[in-house]
Tab-separated table of C-alpha atoms in Angstrom:
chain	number	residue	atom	x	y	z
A	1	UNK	CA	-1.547	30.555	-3.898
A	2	UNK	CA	-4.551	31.740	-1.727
A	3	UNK	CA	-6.784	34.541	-3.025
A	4	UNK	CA	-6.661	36.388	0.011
A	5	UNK	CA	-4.601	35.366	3.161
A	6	UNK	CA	-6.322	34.234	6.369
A	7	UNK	CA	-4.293	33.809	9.085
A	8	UNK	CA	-7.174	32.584	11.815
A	9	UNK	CA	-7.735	29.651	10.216
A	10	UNK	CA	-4.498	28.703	9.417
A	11	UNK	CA	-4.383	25.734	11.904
A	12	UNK	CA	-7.335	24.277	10.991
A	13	UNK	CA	-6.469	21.433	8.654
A	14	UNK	CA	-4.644	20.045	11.298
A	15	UNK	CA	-7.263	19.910	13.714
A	16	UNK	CA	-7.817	16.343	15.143
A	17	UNK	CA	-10.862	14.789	13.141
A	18	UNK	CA	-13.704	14.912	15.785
A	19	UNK	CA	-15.818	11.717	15.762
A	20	UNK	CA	-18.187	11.960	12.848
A	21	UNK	CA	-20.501	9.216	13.901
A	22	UNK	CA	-21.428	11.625	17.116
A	23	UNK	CA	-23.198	14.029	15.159
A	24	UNK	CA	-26.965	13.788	15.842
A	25	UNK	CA	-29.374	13.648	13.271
A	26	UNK	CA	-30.258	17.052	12.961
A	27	UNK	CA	-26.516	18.046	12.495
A	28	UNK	CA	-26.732	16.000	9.411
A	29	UNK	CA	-29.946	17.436	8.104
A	30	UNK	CA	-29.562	18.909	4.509
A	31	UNK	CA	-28.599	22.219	4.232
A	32	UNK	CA	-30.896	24.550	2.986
A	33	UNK	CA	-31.198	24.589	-1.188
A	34	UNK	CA	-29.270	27.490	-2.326
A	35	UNK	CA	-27.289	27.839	-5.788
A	36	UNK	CA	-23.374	27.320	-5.177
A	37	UNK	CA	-22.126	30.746	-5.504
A	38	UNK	CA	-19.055	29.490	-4.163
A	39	UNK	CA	-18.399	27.941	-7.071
A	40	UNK	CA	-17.493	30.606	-9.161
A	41	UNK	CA	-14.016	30.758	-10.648
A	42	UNK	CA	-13.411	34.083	-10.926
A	43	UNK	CA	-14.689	35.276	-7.481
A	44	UNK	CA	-11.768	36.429	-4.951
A	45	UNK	CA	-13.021	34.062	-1.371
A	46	UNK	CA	-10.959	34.159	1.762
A	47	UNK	CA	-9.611	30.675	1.790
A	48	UNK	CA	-7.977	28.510	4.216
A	49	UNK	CA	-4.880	25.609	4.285
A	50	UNK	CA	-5.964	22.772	3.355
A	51	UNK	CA	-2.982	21.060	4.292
A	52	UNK	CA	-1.441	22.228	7.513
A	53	UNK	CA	1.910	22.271	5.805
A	54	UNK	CA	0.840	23.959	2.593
A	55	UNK	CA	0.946	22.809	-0.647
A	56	UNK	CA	4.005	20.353	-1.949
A	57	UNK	CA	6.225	20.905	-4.800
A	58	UNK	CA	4.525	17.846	-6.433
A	59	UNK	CA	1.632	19.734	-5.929
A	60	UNK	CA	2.722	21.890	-8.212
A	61	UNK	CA	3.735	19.614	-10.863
A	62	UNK	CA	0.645	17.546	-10.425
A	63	UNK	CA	-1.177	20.375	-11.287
A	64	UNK	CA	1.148	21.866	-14.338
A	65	UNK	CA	0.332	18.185	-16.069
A	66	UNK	CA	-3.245	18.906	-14.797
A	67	UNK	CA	-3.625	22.269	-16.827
A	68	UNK	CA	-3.426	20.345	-19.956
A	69	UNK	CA	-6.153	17.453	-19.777
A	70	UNK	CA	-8.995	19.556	-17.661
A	71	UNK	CA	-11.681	20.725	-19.336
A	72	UNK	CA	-13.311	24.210	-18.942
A	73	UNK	CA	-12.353	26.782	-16.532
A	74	UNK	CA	-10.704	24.746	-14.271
A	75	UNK	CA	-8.286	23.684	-16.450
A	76	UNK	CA	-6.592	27.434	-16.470
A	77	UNK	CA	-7.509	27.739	-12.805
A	78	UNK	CA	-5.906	24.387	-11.006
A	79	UNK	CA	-3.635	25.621	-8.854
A	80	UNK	CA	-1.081	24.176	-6.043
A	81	UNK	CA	-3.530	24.806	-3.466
A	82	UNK	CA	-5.997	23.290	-5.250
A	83	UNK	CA	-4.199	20.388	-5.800
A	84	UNK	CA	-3.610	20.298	-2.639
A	85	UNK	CA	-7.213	20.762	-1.284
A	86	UNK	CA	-8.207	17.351	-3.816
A	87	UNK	CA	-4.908	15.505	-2.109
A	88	UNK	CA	-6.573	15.697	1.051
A	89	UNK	CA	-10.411	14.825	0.083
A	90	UNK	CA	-8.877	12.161	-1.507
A	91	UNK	CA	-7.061	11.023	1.413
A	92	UNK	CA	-9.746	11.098	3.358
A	93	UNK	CA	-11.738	8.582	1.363
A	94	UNK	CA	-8.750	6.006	0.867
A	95	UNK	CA	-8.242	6.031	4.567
A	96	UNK	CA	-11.586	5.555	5.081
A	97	UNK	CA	-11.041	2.067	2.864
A	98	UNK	CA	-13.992	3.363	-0.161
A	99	UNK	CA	-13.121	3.137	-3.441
A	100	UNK	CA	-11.842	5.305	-5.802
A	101	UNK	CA	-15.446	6.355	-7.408
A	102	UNK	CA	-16.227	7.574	-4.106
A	103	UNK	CA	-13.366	10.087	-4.337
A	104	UNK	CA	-14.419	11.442	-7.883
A	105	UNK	CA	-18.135	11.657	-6.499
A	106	UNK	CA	-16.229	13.979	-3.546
A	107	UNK	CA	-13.872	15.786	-5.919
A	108	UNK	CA	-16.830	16.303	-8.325
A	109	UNK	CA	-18.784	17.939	-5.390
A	110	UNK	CA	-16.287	20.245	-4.241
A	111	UNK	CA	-15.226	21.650	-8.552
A	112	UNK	CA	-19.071	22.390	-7.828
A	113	UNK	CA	-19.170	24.068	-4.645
A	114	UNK	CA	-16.261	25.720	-3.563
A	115	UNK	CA	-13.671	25.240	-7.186
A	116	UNK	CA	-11.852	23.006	-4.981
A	117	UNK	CA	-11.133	25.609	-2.130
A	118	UNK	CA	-11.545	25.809	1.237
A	119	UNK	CA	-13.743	28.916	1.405
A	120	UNK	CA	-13.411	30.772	4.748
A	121	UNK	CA	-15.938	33.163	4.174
A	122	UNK	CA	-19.594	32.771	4.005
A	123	UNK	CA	-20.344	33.229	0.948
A	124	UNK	CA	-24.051	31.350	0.658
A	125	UNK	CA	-25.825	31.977	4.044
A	126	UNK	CA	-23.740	30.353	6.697
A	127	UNK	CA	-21.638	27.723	4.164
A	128	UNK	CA	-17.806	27.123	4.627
A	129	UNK	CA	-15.251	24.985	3.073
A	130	UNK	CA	-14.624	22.970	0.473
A	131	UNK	CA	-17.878	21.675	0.604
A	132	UNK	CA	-20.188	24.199	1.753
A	133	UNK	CA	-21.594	23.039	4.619
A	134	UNK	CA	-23.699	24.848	6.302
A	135	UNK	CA	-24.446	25.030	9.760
A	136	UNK	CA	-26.365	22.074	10.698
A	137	UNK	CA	-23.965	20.549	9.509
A	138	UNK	CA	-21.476	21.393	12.077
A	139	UNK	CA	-18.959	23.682	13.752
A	140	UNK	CA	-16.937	25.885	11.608
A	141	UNK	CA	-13.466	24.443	12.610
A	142	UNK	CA	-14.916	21.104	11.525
A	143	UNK	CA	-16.237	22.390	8.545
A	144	UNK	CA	-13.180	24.061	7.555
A	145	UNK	CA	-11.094	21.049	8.184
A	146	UNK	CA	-11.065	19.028	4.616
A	147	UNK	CA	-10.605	15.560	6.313
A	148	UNK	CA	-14.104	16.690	8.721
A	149	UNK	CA	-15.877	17.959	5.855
A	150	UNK	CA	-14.715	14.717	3.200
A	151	UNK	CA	-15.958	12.553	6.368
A	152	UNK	CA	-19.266	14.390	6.685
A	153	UNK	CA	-20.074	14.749	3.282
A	154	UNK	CA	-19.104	10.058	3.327
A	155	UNK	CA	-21.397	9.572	5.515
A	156	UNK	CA	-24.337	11.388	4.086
A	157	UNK	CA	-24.049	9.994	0.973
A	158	UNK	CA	-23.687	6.238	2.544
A	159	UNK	CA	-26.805	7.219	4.403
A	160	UNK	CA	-28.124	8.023	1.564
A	161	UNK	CA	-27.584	4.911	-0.749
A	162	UNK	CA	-27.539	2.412	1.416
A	163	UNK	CA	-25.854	-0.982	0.365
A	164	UNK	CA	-23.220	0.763	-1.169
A	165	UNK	CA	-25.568	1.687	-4.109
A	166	UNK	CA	-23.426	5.009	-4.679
A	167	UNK	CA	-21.726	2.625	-6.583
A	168	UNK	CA	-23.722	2.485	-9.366
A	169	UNK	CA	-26.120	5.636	-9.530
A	170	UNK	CA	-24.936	8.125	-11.936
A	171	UNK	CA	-22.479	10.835	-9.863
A	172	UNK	CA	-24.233	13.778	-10.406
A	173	UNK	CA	-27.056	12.276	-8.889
A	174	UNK	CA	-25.220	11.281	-5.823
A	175	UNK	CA	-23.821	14.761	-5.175
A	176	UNK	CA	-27.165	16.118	-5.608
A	177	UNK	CA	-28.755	14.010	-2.868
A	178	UNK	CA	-26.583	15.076	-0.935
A	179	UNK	CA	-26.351	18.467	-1.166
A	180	UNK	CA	-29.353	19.522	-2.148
A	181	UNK	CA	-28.527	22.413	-4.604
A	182	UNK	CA	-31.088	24.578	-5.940
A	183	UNK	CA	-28.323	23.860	-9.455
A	184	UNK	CA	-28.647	20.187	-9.727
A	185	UNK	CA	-27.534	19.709	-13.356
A	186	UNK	CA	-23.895	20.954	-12.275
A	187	UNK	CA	-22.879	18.256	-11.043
A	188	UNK	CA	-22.837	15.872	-13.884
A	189	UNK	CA	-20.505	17.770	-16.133
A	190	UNK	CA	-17.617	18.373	-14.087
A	191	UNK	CA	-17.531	14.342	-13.474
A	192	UNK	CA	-14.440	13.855	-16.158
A	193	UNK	CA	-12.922	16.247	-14.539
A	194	UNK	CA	-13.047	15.001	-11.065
A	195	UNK	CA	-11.888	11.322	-12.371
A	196	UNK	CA	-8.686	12.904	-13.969
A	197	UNK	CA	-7.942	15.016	-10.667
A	198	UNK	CA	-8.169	11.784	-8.424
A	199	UNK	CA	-6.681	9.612	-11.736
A	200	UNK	CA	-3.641	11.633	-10.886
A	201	UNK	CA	-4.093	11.696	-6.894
A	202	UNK	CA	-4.744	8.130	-5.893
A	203	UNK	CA	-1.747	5.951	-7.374
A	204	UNK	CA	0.924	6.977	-5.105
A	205	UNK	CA	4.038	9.204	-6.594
A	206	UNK	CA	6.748	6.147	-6.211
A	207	UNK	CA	7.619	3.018	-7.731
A	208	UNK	CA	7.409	1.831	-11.467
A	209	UNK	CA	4.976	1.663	-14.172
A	210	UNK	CA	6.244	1.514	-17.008
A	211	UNK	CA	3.240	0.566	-19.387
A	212	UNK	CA	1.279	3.138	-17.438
A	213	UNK	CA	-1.633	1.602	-16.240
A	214	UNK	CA	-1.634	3.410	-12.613
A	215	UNK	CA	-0.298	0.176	-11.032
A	216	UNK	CA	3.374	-0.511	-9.551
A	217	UNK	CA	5.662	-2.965	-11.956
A	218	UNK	CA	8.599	-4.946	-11.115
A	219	UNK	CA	11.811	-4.874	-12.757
A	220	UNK	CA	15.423	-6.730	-12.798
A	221	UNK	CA	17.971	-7.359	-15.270
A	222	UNK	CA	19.379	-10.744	-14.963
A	223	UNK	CA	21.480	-12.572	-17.614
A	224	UNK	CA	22.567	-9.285	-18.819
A	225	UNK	CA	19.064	-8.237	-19.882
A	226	UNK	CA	16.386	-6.212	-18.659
A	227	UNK	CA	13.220	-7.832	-17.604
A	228	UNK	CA	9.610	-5.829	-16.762
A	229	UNK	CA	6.607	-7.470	-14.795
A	230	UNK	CA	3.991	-5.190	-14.979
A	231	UNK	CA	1.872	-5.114	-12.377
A	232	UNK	CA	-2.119	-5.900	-12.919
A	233	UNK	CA	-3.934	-4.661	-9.363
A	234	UNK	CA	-4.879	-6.797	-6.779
A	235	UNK	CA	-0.920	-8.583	-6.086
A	236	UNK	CA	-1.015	-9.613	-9.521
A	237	UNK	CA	1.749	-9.431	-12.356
A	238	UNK	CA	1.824	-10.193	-15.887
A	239	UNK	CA	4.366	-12.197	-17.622
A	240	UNK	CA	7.723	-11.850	-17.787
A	241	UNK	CA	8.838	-9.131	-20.524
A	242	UNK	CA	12.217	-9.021	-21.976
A	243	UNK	CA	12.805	-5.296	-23.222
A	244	UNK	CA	16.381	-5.303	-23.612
A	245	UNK	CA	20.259	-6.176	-23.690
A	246	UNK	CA	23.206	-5.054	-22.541
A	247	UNK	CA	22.863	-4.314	-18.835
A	248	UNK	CA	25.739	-6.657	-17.930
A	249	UNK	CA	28.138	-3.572	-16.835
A	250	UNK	CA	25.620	-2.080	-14.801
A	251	UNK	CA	24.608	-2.033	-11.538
A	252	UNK	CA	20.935	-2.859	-10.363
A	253	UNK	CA	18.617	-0.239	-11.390
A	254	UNK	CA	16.269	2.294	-10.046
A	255	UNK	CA	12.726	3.857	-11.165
A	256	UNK	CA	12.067	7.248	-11.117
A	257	UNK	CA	10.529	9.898	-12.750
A	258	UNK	CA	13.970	11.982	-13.908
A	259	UNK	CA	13.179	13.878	-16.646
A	260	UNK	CA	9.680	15.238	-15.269
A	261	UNK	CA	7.393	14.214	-18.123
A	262	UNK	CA	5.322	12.524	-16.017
A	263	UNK	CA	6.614	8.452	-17.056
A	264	UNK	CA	8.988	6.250	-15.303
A	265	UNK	CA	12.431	6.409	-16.073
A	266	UNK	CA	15.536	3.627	-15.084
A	267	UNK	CA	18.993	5.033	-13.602
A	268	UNK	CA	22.207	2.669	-13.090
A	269	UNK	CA	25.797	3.349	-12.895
A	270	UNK	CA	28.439	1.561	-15.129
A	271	UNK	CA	31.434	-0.305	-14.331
A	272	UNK	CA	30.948	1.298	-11.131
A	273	UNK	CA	31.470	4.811	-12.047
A	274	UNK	CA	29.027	6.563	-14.348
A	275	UNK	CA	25.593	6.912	-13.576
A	276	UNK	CA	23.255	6.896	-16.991
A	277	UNK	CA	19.331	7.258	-17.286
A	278	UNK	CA	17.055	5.790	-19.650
A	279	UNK	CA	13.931	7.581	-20.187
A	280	UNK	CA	10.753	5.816	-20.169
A	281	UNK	CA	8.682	6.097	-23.089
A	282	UNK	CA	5.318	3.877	-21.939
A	283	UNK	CA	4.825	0.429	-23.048
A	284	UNK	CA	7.532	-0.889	-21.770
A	285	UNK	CA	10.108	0.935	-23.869
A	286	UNK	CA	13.319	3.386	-23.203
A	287	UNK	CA	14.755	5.798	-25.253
A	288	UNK	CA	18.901	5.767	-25.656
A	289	UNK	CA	21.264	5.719	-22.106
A	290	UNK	CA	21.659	9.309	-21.256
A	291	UNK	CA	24.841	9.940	-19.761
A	292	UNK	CA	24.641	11.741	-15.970
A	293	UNK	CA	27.834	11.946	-15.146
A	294	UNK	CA	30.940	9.901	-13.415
A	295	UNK	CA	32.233	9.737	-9.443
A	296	UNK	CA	29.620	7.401	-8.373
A	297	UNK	CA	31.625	4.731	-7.486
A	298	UNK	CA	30.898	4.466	-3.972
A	299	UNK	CA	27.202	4.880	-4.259
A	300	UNK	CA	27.037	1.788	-6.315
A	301	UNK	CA	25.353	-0.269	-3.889
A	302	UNK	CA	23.463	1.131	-2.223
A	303	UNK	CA	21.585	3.579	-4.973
A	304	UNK	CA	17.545	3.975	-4.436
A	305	UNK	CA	15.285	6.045	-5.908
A	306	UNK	CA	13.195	8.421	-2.600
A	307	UNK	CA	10.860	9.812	-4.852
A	308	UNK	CA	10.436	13.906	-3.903
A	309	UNK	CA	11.872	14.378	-0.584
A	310	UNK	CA	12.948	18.116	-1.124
A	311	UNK	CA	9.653	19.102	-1.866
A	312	UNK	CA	10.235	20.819	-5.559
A	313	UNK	CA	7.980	18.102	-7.053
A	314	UNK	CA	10.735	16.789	-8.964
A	315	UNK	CA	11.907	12.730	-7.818
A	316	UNK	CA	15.734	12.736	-6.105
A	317	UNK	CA	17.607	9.653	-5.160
A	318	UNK	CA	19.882	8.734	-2.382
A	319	UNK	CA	22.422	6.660	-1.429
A	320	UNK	CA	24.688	5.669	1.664
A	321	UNK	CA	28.354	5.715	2.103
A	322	UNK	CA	30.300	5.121	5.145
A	323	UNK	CA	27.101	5.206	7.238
A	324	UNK	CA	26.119	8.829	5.753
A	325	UNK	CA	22.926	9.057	3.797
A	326	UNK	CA	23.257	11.266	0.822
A	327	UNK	CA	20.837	12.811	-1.301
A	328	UNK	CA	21.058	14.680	-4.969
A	329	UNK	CA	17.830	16.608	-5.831
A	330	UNK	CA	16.241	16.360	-9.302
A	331	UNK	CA	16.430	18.914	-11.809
A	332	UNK	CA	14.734	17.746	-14.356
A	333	UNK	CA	15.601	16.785	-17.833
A	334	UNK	CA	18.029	13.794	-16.176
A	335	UNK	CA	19.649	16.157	-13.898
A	336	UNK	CA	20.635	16.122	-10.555
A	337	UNK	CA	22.139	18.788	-7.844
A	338	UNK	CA	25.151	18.123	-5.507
A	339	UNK	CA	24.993	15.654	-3.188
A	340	UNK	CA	23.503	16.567	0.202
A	341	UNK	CA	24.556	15.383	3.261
A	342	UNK	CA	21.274	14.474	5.299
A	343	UNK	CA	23.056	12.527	8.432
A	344	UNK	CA	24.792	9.992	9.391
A	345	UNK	CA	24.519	6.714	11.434
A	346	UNK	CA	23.097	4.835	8.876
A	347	UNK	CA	25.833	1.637	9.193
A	348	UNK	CA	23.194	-0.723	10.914
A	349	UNK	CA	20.934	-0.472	8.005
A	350	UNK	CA	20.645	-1.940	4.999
A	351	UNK	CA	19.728	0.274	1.708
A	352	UNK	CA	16.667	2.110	2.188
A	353	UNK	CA	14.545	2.619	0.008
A	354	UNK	CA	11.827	5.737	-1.154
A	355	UNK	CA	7.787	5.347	-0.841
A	356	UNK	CA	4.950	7.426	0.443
A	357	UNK	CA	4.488	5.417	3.503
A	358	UNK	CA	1.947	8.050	5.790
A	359	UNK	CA	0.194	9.158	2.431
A	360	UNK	CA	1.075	13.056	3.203
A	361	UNK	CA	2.433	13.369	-0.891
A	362	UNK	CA	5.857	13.889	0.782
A	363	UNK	CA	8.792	11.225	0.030
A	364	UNK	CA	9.864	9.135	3.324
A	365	UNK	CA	12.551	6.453	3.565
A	366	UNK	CA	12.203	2.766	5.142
A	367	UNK	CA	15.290	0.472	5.708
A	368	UNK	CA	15.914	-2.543	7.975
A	369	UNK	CA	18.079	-2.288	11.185
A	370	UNK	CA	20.515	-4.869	11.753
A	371	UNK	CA	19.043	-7.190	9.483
A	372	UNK	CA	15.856	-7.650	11.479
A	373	UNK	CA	13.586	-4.489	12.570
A	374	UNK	CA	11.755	-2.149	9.785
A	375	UNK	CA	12.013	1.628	9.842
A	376	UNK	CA	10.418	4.197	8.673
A	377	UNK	CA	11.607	8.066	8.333
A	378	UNK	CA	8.640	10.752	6.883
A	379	UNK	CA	10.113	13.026	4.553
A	380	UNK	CA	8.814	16.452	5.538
A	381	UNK	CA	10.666	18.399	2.769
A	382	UNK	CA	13.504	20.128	2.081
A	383	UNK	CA	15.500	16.861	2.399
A	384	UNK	CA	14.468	16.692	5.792
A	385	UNK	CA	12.867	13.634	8.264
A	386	UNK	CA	11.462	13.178	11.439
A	387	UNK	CA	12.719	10.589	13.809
A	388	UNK	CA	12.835	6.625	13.021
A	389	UNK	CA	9.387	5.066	13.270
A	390	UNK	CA	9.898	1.434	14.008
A	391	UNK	CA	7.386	-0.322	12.236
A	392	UNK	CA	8.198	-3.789	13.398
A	393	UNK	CA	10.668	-7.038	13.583
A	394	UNK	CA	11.087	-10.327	11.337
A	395	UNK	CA	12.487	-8.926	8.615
A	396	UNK	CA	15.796	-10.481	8.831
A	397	UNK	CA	15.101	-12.852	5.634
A	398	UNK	CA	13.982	-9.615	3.444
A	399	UNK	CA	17.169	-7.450	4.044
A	400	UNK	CA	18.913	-7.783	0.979
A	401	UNK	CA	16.137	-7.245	-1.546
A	402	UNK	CA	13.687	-5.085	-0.211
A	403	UNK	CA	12.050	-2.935	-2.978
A	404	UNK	CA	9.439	-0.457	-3.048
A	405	UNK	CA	7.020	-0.853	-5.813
A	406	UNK	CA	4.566	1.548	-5.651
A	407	UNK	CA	0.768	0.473	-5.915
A	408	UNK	CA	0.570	-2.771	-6.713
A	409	UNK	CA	-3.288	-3.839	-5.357
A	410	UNK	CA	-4.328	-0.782	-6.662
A	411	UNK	CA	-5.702	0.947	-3.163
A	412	UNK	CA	-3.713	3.935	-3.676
A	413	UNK	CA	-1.269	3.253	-1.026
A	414	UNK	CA	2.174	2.524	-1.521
A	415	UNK	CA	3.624	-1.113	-1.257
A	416	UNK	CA	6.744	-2.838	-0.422
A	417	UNK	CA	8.468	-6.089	-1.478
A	418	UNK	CA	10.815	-8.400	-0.918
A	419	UNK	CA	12.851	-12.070	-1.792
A	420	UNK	CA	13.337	-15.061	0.479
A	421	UNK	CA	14.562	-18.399	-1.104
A	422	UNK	CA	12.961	-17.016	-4.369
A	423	UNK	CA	9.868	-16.691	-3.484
A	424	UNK	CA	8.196	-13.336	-3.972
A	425	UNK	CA	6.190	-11.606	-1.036
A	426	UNK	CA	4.229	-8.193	-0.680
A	427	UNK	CA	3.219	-5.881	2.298
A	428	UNK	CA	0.408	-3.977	1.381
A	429	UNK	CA	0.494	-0.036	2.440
A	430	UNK	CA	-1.684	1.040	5.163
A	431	UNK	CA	-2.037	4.384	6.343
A	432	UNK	CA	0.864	5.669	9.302
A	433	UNK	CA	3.190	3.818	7.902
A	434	UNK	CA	1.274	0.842	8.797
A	435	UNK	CA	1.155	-2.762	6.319
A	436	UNK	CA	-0.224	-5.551	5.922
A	437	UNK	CA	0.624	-9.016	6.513
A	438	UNK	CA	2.798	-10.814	4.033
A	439	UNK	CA	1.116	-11.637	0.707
A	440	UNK	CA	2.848	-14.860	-0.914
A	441	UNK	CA	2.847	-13.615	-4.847
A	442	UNK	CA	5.204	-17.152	-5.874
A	443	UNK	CA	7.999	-18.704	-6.167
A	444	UNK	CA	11.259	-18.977	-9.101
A	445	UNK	CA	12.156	-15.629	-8.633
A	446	UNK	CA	15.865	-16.360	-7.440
A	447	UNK	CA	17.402	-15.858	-11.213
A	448	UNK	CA	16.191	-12.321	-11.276
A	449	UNK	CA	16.033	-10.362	-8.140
């Protein structure tokens, strides 16, 4: 993954992110104007983690599905640890509450300067990172820290175009003020690029979308059909669509991706045994019920899709039994690995369900204790999670229908939803497993969910 190893900077992506707004005006001068010769793809740089942890298995795939829409060199050169390296600029500027243009101006800076790596070395007078930052621009721990160096590199181009007029000035340009390169024009072209990279990065892994617009859908099957709302940004929904018949001998569905072509699939067991997937095809449409396999009768009812919480970069789902949460890891092409045992003591809960809750690309869990209290468990891979984070109380009402739905106001966190006296409400992702108050979405949604 890294071109050379370097094990003294190992811990610096998870270095605490130093106050940027205490950095005086000279530390925020502009680096003196020499060409990028970071940015070279075929140069051999001592790099560091980006990510503390290293890069995920959906890393991985993100960047397999990556190869094939880039343009240029990058597209044989994207990489894990790349991938990884964008996941983090990227989180930077979401937490940080900009928009998503504000990510492909970053991600468009860094294809530039470093190809996307956290350079170690320095390469162009005194310039680390992913960024190349020299040193007025601060330490080199902060520099080699991505969420630091995103931060810095925010701030100078706010103070630059002041009243958020980054939003409309061409992107090359904006990198270009702020770096000062001696190679202006090489910026521009490696725009599309960045957009595709962060395309890919800022809708969170989890959750439905099954006409593919980057935003989370809802879906139930009531009256023995199958019924889509796809989701429109912003806590919105389009109409009701009916895509199909028969579901009357299944259970209540799930969404993930199963057969790792990069679309969301459905998964429900029948007559309470056999679990079948139908694979998503976009625009609302599924090819034939695949048959998975029987013995899932005791799963029935409490089946969820987790997303990846092995960290293989394929999605898994769970499901509870006798107070013991059980997991089977995707395969790929509709299959799915024994069941794991992951732990018990799960009786006061009701079915949890999968998101990406602290935005770290791994898959956590949240569920509802005794009716009332939400918790949250971060994934940290290999079907592993850190203690219960209690988010907060008042959820009794929710219990029974909580969903997670992905993205739905389009902010590139993860959302969660659920049904009282059909009416529809929303909680908004924030970052640390943090949301937002309840959104009211409407009402008549008793038949279906």
């Amino acid at each position: 993954m890294f071109s050379k190893t370097f094990a003294r900077y190992a811990a610096t992506a998870a270095l605490t992110v130093l106050a940027i707004g205490a950095l005086t005006p000279t530390a925020l001068a502009d680096p003196d104007p020499v060409g990028p010769r970071a940015g070279d793809f075929n140069a051999n740089y001592l790099t560091a983690p980006c990510d503390a942890r290293g890069a995920t298995g959906r890393d991985a795939a993100i960047a397999d599905r990556l190869a094939g829409v880039l343009a240029g060199e990058l597209a044989n050169k994207i990489n894990a640890y790349r991938v990884s390296c964008a996941r983090m600029v990227v989180k930077a500027v979401r937490d940080r509450g900009l928009s998503e243009r504000a990510a492909v101006i970053a991600i468009t800076t860094t294809i530039v300067e470093s190809t996307i790596q956290n350079v170690a070395e320095k390469v162009d007078h005194t310039s680390l990172g992913l960024f190349q930052q020299q040193d007025p621009w601060g330490s080199e721990e902060q520099r080699l820290n991505p969420t630091w160096a995103t931060n810095a590199f925010l701030n100078a181009m706010i103070r630059k175009y002041p009243n958020n007029s980054w939003q409309s000035a061409p992107i090359g340009e904006v990198c270009q003020k702020v770096q000062v390169s001696a190679f202006p024009d090489r910026y521009q072209p490696q725009a599309g690029n960045a957009g595709k990279i962060v395309d890919a990065l800022w809708v969170p892994p989890y959750g439905a979308d099954f006409d593919g617009n980057g935003v989370g859908d809802l879906f139930a099957t009531a009256d023995g059909k199958l019924y889509v709302w796809n989701g429109e940004g912003g806590n919105e929904f389009g109409a009701r669509v009916e895509v199909g018949a028969g579901w009357s001998a299944f259970g209540k569905p799930i969404s993930g991706d199963f057969d790792g072509d990069g679309r969301s699939d459905l998964a429900a067991i029948r007559d309470g045994s056999t679990l079948f997937v139908w694979n998503g095809e976009g625009g609302n449409k599924f090819g034939p019920a695949e048959q998975v396999g029987g013995g899932w009768g005791p799963y029935g009812n409490t089946l969820t899709s987790v997303g990846d919480v092995n960290g293989d970069g394929r999605d898994d789902i769970a499901a509870i039994t006798d107070g013991t949460l059980f997991v089977w890891n995707g395969e790929g092409g509709n299959r799915f690995g024994p069941a794991e045992q992951v732990g018990g003591g799960w009786g006061p809960y009701g079915k949890p369900v999968g998101g990406d809750f602290n935005a770290d690309g791994r898959g956590d869990l949240a569920a509802i204790r005794d009716g009332s209290t939400l918790f949250v468990w971060n994934g940290e891979g290999g079907n592993e999670f850190g203690p219960a984070v209690q988010v907060g109380g008042g959820w009794g009402p929710y219990g029974n229908t909580l969903m997670s739905l992905g993205d739905v106001n389009r902010d590139g966190r993860g959302d969660i939803a659920a049904i009282t006296d059909g009416t529809l409400f929303v909680w908004n992702g924030r970052s640390a497993n943090g949301f937002g108050p309840a959104v009211r979405i409407g009402g008549g949604w008793g038949p279906y969910i």
